[in-house]
Coordinates of C-alpha atoms in Angstrom, one line a residue:
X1 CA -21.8 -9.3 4.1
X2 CA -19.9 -6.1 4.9
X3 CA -21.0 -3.1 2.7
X4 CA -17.2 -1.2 2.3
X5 CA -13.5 -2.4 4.4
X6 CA -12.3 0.6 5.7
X7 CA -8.0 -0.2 5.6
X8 CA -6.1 2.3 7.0
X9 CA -2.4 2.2 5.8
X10 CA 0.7 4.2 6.5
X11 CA 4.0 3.9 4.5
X12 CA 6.5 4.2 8.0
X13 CA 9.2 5.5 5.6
X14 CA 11.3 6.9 7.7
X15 CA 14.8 7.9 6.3
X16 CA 14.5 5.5 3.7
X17 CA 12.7 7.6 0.7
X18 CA 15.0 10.5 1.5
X19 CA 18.0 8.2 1.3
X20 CA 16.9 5.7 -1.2
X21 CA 13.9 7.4 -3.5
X22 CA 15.4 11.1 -3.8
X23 CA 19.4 10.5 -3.1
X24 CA 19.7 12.9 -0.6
X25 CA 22.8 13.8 1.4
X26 CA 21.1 16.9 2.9
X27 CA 20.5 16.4 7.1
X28 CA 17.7 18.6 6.9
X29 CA 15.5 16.6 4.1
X30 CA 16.4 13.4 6.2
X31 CA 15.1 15.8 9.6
X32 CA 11.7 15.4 7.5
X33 CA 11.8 11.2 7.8
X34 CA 13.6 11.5 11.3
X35 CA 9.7 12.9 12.5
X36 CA 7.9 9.9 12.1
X37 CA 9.8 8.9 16.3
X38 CA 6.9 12.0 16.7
X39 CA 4.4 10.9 14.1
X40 CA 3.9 7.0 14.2
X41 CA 2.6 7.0 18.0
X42 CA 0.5 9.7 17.5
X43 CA -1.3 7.6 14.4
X44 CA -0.6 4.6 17.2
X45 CA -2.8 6.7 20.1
X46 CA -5.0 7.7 17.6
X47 CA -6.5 3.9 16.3
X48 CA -6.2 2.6 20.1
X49 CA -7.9 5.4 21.6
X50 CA -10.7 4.0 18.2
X51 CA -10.2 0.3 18.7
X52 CA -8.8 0.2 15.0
X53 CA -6.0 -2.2 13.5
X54 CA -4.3 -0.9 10.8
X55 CA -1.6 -1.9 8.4
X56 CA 2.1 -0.6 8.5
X57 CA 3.9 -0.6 5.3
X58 CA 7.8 -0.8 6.9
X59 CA 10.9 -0.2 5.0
X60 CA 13.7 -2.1 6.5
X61 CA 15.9 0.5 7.0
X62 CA 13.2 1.8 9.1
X63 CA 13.0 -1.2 11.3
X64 CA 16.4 -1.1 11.9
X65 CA 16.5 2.7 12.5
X66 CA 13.6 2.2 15.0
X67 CA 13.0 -1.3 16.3
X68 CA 11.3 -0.1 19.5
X69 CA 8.6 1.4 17.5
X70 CA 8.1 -1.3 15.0
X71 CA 7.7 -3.3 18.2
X72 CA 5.1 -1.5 19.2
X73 CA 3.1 -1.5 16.0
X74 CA 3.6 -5.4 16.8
X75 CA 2.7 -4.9 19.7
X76 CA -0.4 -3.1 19.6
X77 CA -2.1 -5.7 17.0
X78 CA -1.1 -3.7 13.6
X79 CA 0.2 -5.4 10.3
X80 CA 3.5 -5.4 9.4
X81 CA 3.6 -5.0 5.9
X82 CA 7.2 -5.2 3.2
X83 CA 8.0 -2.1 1.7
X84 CA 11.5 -2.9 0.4
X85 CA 14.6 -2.0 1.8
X86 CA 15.4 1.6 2.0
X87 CA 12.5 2.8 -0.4
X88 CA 14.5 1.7 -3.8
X89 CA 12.5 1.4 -7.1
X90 CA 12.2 -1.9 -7.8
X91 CA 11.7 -1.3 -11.8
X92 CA 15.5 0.0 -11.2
X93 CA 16.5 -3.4 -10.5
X94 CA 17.4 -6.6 -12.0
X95 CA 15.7 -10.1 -10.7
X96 CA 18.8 -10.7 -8.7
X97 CA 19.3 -7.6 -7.5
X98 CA 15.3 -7.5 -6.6
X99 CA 15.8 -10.1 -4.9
X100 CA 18.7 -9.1 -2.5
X101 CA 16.2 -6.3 -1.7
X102 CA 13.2 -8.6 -1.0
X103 CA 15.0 -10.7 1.6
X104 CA 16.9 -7.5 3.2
X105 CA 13.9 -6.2 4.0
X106 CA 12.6 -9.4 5.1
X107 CA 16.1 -10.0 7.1
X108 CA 15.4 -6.4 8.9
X109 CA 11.7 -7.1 9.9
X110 CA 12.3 -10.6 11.3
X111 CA 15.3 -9.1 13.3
X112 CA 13.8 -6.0 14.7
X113 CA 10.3 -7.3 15.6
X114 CA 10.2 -10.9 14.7
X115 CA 7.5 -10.5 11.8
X116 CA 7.3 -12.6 8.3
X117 CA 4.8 -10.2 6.8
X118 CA 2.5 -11.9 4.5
X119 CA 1.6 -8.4 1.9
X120 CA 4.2 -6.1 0.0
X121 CA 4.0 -2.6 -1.0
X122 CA 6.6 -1.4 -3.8
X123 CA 8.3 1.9 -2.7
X124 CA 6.9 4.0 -5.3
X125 CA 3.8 1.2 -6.2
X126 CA 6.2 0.3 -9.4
X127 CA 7.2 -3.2 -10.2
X128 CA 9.8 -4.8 -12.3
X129 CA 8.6 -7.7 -15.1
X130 CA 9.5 -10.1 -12.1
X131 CA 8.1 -8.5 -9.1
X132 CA 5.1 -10.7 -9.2
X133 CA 6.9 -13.8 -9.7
X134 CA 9.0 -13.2 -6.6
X135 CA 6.5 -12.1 -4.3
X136 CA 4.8 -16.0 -5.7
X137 CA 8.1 -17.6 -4.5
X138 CA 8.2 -16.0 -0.9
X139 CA 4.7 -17.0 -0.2
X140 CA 3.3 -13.6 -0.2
X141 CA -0.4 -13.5 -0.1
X142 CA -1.3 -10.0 -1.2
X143 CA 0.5 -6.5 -2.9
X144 CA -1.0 -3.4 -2.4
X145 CA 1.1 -1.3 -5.4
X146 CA -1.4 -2.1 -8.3
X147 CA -3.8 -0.1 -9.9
X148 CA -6.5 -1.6 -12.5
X149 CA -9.5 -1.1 -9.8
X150 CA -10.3 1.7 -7.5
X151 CA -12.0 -0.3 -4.6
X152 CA -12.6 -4.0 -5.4
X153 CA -9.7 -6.6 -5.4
X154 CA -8.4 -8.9 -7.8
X155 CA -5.9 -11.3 -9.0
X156 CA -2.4 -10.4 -10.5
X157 CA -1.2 -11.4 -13.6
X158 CA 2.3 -12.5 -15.0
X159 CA 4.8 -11.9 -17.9
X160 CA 2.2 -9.8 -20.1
X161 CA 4.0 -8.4 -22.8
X162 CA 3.7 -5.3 -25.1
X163 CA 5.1 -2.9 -27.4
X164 CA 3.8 -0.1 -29.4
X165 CA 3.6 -1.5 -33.2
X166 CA 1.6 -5.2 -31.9
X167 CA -1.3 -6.5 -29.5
X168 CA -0.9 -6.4 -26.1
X169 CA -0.5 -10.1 -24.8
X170 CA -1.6 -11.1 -21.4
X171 CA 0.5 -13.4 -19.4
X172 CA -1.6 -15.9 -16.4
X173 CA -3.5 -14.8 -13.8
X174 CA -1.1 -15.9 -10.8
X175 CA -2.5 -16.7 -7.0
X176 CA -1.8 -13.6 -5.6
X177 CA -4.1 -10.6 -4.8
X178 CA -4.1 -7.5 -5.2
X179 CA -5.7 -4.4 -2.8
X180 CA -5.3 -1.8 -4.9
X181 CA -3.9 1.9 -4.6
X182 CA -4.7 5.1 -5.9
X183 CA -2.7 8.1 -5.9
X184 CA -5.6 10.4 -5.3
X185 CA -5.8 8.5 -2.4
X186 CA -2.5 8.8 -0.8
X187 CA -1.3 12.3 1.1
X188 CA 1.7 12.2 0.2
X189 CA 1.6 14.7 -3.2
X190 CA -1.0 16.3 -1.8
X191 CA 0.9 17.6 1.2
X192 CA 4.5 17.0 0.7
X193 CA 6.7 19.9 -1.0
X194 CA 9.9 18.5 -2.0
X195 CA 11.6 21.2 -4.4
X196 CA 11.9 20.5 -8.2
X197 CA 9.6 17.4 -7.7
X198 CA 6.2 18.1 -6.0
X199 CA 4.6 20.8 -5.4
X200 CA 2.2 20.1 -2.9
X201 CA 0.0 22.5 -1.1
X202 CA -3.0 21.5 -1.2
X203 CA -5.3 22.1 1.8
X204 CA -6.3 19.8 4.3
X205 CA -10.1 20.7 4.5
X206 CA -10.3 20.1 0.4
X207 CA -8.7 16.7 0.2
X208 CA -10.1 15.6 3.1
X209 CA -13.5 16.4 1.1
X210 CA -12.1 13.9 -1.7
X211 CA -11.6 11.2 0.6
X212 CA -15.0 11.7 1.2
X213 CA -16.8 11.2 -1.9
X214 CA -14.6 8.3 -2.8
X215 CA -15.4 7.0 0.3
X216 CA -18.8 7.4 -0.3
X217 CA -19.1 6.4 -3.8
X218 CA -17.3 3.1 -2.9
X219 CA -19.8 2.4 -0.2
X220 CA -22.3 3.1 -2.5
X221 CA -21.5 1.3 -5.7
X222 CA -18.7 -1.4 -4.7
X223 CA -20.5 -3.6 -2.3
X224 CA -18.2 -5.7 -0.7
X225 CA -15.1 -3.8 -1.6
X226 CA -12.0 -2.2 0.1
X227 CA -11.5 1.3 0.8
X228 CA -7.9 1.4 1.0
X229 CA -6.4 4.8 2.2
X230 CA -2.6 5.3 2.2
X231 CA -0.9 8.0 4.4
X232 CA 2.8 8.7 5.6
X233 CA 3.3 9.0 9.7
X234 CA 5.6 12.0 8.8
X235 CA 3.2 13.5 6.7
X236 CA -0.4 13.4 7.8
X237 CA 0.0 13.4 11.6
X238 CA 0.8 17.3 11.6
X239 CA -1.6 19.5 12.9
X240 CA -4.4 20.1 11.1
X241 CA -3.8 17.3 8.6
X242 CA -4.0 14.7 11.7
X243 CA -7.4 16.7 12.5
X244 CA -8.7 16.5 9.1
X245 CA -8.0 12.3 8.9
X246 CA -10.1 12.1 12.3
X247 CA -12.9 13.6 11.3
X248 CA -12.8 11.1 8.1
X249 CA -12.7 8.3 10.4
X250 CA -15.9 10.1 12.3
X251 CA -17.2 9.9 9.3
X252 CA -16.8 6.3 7.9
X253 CA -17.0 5.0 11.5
X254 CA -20.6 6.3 11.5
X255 CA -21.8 4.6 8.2
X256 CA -23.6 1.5 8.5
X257 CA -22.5 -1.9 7.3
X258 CA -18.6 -0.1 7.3
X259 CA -15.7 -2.5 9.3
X260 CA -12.2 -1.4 9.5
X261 CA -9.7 -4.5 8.8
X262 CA -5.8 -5.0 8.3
X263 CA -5.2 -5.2 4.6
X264 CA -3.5 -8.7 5.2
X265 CA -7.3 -10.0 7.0
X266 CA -9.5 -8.4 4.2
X267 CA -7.1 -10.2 1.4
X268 CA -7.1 -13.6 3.0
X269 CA -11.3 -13.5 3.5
X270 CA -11.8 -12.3 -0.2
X271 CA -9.1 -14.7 -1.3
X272 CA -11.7 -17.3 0.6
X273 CA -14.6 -16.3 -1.4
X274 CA -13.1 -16.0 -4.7
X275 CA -11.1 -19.3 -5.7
X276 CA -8.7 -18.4 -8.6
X277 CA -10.1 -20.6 -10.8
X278 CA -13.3 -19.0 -10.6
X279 CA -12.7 -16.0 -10.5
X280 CA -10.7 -16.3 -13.9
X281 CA -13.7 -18.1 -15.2
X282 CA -15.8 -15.0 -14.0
X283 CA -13.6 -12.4 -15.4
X284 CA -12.3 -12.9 -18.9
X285 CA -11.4 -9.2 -19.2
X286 CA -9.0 -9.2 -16.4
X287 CA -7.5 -12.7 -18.1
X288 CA -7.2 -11.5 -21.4
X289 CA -9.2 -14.5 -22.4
X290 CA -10.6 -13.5 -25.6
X291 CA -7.7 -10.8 -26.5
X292 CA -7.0 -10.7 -29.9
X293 CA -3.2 -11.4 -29.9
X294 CA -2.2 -11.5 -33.4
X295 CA -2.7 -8.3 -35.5
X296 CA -3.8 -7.9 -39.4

């Protein structure tokens, strides 16, 4: 049994979370998502030149914007993973109007590369109460946008319900997995500035010491579990940031019992090895088995 999964990710944004997340109308901000024609094949030279597959996370306004290099992430043995339309919220949405997004972005991967990804990733990792159940109905096999672990996976629930004056109440433990995020694990508000929003700033030398430790602690105390590292093309393949995210890979790459793995091949092995029914049976406090639902 592998000790740690290694999955490198990258959100190929683009345009989209200019257009669709911060509502810009400014040609310069957009210049920002028009880099990743410079950043995605140097992340693509980068994992051939280390015989490492990684997992894409492709708005569809990208894929239309760029076909020829969604092609080659295709190509080159990568995942194609959803990640919405042009970077909308999906808690923004209604079920219908979710849904119109959902099968754009679909629409847009299937025409500009041919691909019926089987993971999603929410621009912004939120959901809407029926997120879950549409990622059920179009067969999806994973989301990566979840966060109740740090590195082990687990099975999504739906329709829990809550409010501040009763119990929280757990709705069923669905068939869908979940490879869970982190934000301390994700470049983009480290490094980022976008005025008014984040600050960013930070040094590459002292997260890249972060990744580290989680790294290590993962490998030391979550055998079997998923390292799951999120970057932007058009953020951490500048300079020294792209230097700093190579010597990480050194680093894991050198570790023993450590494999690198598509987030769509690590789901659909653990998936394998942990039947729904009993995992639920295994973990009542993920279930909400023995909640106490009905207050004094």
């Amino acid at each position: 049994m592998d000790r740690l999964t290694v999955c490198l990710t990258f959100d190929v944004d683009g345009m989209s979370s200019w257009i669709g997340t911060a509502k810009s109308r400014n040609p310069s901000m957009l210049s920002r998502g028009d880099f990743t024609v410079v950043a995605t094949p140097r992340l693509l030279d980068l994992l051939r030149k280390l015989d490492i597959r990684g997992s894409f996370a492709v708005p569809g306004h990208t894929a239309y914007a760029f076909p020829d290099m969604v092609k080659r992430i295709r190509d080159e043995g990568h995942e194609i993973v959803h990640h919405g339309w042009v970077h909308e919220n999906p808690a923004d949405f209604d079920e219908a109007g979710e849904r119109r997004v959902l099968e754009k972005g679909l629409t847009a991967l299937d025409r500009a590369a041919g691909v019926r990804p089987t993971g999603y990733r929410s621009p912004a990792w939120d959901f809407s109460p029926a997120t879950v159940k549409l990622l059920l109905e179009y067969g999806f096999l994973y989301d990566s946008s979840c966060m109740g672990h740090d590195f082990e996976a687990y099975y999504l629930r739906t329709g829990d319900d809550w409010g501040p004056d009763e119990p929280y109440r757990f709705g069923p433990t669905v068939d869908l997995v979940e490879l869970p995020v982190n934000w301390a694990l994700d470049d983009f508000p480290a490094f980022e500035f976008v005025l008014g929003m984040n600050p960013a700033g930070v040094i590459p030398e002292d997260l890249g010491r972060t990744w580290k430790a989680d790294f290590d602690f993962a490998l030391e105390r979550c055998p079997g579990g998923i390292f799951n590292l999120t970057n932007h093309p058009e953020t951490i393949a500048r300079g020294s940031r792209l230097a700093m995210l190579e010597r990480l890979i050194d680093h894991m790459r050198g570790q023993a019992g450590v494999v690198f793995d598509t987030l769509g091949s690590y789901a659909a092995k653990w998936k394998a090895a942990n039947p729904l029914d009993q995992w639920k049976a295994a973990n009542p406090l993920r279930t909400g088995a023995n909640a106490i639902v009905q207050a004094d």
